[in-house]
Structures are given as structure tokens and as C-alpha cells.
Tab-separated table of N, CA and C in Angstrom:
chain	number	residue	atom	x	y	z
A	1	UNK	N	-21.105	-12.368	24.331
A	1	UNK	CA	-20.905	-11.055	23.775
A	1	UNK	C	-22.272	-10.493	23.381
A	2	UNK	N	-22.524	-9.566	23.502
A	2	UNK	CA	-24.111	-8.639	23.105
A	2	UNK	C	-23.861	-8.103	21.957
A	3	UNK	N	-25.120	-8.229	21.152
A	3	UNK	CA	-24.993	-7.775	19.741
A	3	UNK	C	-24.313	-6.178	19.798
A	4	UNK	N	-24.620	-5.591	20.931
A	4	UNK	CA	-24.014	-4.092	20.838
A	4	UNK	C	-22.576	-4.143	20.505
A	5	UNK	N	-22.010	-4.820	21.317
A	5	UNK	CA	-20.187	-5.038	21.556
A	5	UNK	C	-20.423	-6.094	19.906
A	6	UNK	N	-20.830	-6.689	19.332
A	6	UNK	CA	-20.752	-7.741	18.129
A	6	UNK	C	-20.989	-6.279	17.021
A	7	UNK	N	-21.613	-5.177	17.749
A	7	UNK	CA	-21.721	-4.971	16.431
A	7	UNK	C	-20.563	-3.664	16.143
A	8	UNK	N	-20.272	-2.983	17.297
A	8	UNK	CA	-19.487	-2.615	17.343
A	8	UNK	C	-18.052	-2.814	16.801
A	9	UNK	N	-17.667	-3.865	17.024
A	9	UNK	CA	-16.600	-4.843	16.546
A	9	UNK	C	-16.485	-4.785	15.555
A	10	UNK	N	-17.388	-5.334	15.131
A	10	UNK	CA	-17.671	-5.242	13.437
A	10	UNK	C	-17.456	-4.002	12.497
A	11	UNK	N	-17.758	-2.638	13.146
A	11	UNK	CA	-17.446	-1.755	12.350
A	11	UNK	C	-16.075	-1.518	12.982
A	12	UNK	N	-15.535	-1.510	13.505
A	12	UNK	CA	-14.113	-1.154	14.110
A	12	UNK	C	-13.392	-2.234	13.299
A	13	UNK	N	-13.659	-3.255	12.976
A	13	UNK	CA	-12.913	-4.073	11.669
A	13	UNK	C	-13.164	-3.449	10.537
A	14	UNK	N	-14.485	-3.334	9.914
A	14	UNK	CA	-14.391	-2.613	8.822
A	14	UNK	C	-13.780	-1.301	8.615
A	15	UNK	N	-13.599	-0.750	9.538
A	15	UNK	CA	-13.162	0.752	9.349
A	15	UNK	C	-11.570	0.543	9.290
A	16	UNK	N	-11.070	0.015	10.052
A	16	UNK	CA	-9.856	-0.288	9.530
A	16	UNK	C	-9.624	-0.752	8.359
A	17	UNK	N	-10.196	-1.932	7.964
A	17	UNK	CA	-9.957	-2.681	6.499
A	17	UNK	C	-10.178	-1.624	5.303
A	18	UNK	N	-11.206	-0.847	5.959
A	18	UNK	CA	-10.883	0.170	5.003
A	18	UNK	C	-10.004	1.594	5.033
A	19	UNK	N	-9.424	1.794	6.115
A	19	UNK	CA	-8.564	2.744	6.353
A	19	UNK	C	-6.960	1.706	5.450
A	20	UNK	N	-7.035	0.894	6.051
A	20	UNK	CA	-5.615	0.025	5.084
A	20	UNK	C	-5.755	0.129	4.113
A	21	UNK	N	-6.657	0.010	2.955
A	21	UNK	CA	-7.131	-0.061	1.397
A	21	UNK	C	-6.815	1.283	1.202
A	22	UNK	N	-7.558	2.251	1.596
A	22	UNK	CA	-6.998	3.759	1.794
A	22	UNK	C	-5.666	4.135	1.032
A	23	UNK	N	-4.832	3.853	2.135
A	23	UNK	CA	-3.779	3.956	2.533
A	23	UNK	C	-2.403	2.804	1.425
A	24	UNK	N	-2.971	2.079	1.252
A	24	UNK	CA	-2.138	1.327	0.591
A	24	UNK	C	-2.204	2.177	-0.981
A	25	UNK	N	-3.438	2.033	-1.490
A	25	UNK	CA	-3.520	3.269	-2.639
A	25	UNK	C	-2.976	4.055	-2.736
A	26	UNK	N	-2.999	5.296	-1.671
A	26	UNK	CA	-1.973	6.276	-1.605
A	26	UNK	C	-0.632	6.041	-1.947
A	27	UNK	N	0.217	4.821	-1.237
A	27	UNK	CA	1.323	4.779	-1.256
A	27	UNK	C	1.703	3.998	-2.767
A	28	UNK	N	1.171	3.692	-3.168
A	28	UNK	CA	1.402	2.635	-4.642
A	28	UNK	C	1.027	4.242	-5.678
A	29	UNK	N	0.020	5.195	-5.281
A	29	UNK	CA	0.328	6.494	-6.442
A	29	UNK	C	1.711	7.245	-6.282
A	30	UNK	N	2.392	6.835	-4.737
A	30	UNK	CA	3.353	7.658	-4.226
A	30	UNK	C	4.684	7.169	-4.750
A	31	UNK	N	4.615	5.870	-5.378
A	31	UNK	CA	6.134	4.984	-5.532
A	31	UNK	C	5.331	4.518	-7.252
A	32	UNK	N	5.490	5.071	-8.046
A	32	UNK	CA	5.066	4.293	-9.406
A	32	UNK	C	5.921	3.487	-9.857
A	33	UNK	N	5.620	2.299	-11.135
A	33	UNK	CA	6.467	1.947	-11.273
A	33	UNK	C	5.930	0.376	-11.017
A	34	UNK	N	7.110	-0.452	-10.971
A	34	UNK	CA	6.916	-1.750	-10.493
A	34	UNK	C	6.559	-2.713	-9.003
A	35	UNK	N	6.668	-1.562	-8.447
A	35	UNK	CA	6.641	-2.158	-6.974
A	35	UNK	C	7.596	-2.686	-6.511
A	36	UNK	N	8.723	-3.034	-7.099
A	36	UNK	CA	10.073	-3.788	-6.130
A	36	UNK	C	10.244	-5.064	-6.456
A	37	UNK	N	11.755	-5.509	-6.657
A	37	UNK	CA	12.312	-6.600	-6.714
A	37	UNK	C	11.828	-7.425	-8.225
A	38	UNK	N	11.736	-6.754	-9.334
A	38	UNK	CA	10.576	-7.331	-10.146
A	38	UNK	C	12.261	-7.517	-11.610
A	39	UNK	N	13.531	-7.350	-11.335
A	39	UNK	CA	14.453	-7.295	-12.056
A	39	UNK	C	14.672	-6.195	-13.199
A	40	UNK	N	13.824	-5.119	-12.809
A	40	UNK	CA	14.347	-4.131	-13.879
A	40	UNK	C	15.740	-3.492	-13.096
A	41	UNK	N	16.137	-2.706	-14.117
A	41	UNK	CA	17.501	-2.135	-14.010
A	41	UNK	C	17.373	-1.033	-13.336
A	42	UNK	N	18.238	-0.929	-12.113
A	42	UNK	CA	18.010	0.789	-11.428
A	42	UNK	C	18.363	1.810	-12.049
A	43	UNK	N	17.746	2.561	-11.848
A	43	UNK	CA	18.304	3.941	-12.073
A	43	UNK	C	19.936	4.398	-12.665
A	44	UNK	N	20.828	3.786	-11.550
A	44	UNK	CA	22.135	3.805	-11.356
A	44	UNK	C	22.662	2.809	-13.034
A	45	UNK	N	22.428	1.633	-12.873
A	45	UNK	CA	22.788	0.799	-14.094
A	45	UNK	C	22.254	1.691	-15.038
A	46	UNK	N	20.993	1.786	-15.523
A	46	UNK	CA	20.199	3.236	-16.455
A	46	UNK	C	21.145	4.239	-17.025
A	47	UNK	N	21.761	4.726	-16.020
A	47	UNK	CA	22.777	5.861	-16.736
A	47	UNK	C	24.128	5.481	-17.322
A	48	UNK	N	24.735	4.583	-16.689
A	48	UNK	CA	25.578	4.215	-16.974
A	48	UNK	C	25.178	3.147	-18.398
A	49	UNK	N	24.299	3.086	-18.492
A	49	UNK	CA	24.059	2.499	-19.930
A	49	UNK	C	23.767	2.874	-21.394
A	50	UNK	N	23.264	4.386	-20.458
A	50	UNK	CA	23.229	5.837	-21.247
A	50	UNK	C	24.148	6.283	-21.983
A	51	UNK	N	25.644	5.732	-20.999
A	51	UNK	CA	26.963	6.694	-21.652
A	51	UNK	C	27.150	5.851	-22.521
């Protein structure tokens, strides 16, 4: 492999790794909260606990 194509590579990994980091951020400001499966009570149980 030639350092051109080695180096190439290399940023085409990083640019992704950082397009994912990106992107994962976004979606964790987009869903707040616990992230899932963590045993709090939904929404649904919530109200009905209300009445």
C-alpha cells in the first residue's frame, strides 16, 4: 500500500469516526432522558398514577 492510499485511509476513518460522534450527540439531545430500558415508569403508568 503507498503512503498516499495509507494516508488517505486514514482520514476516510477519521472522518467518519467523527461524523458518528456527530451524530450520535445529536440524537441523545433529540431523545432526553434516560436512554432506554433503564426501569423508569412510562409515560402511560405516569398518568395513571396521577389519577
Amino acid at each position: 500500500m503507498t503512503p498516499e492510499v495509507q494516508t488517505l485511509t486514514a482520514l476516510a476513518l477519521v472522518a467518519l469516526a467523527a461524523i458518528w460522534l456527530v451524530l450520535s450527540l445529536l440524537a441523545k439531545r433529540r431523545r432526553p432522558g434516560c436512554g432506554g430500558n433503564c426501569g423508569c415508569a412510562t409515560d402511560e403508568l405516569k398518568a395513571k398514577l396521577r389519577r
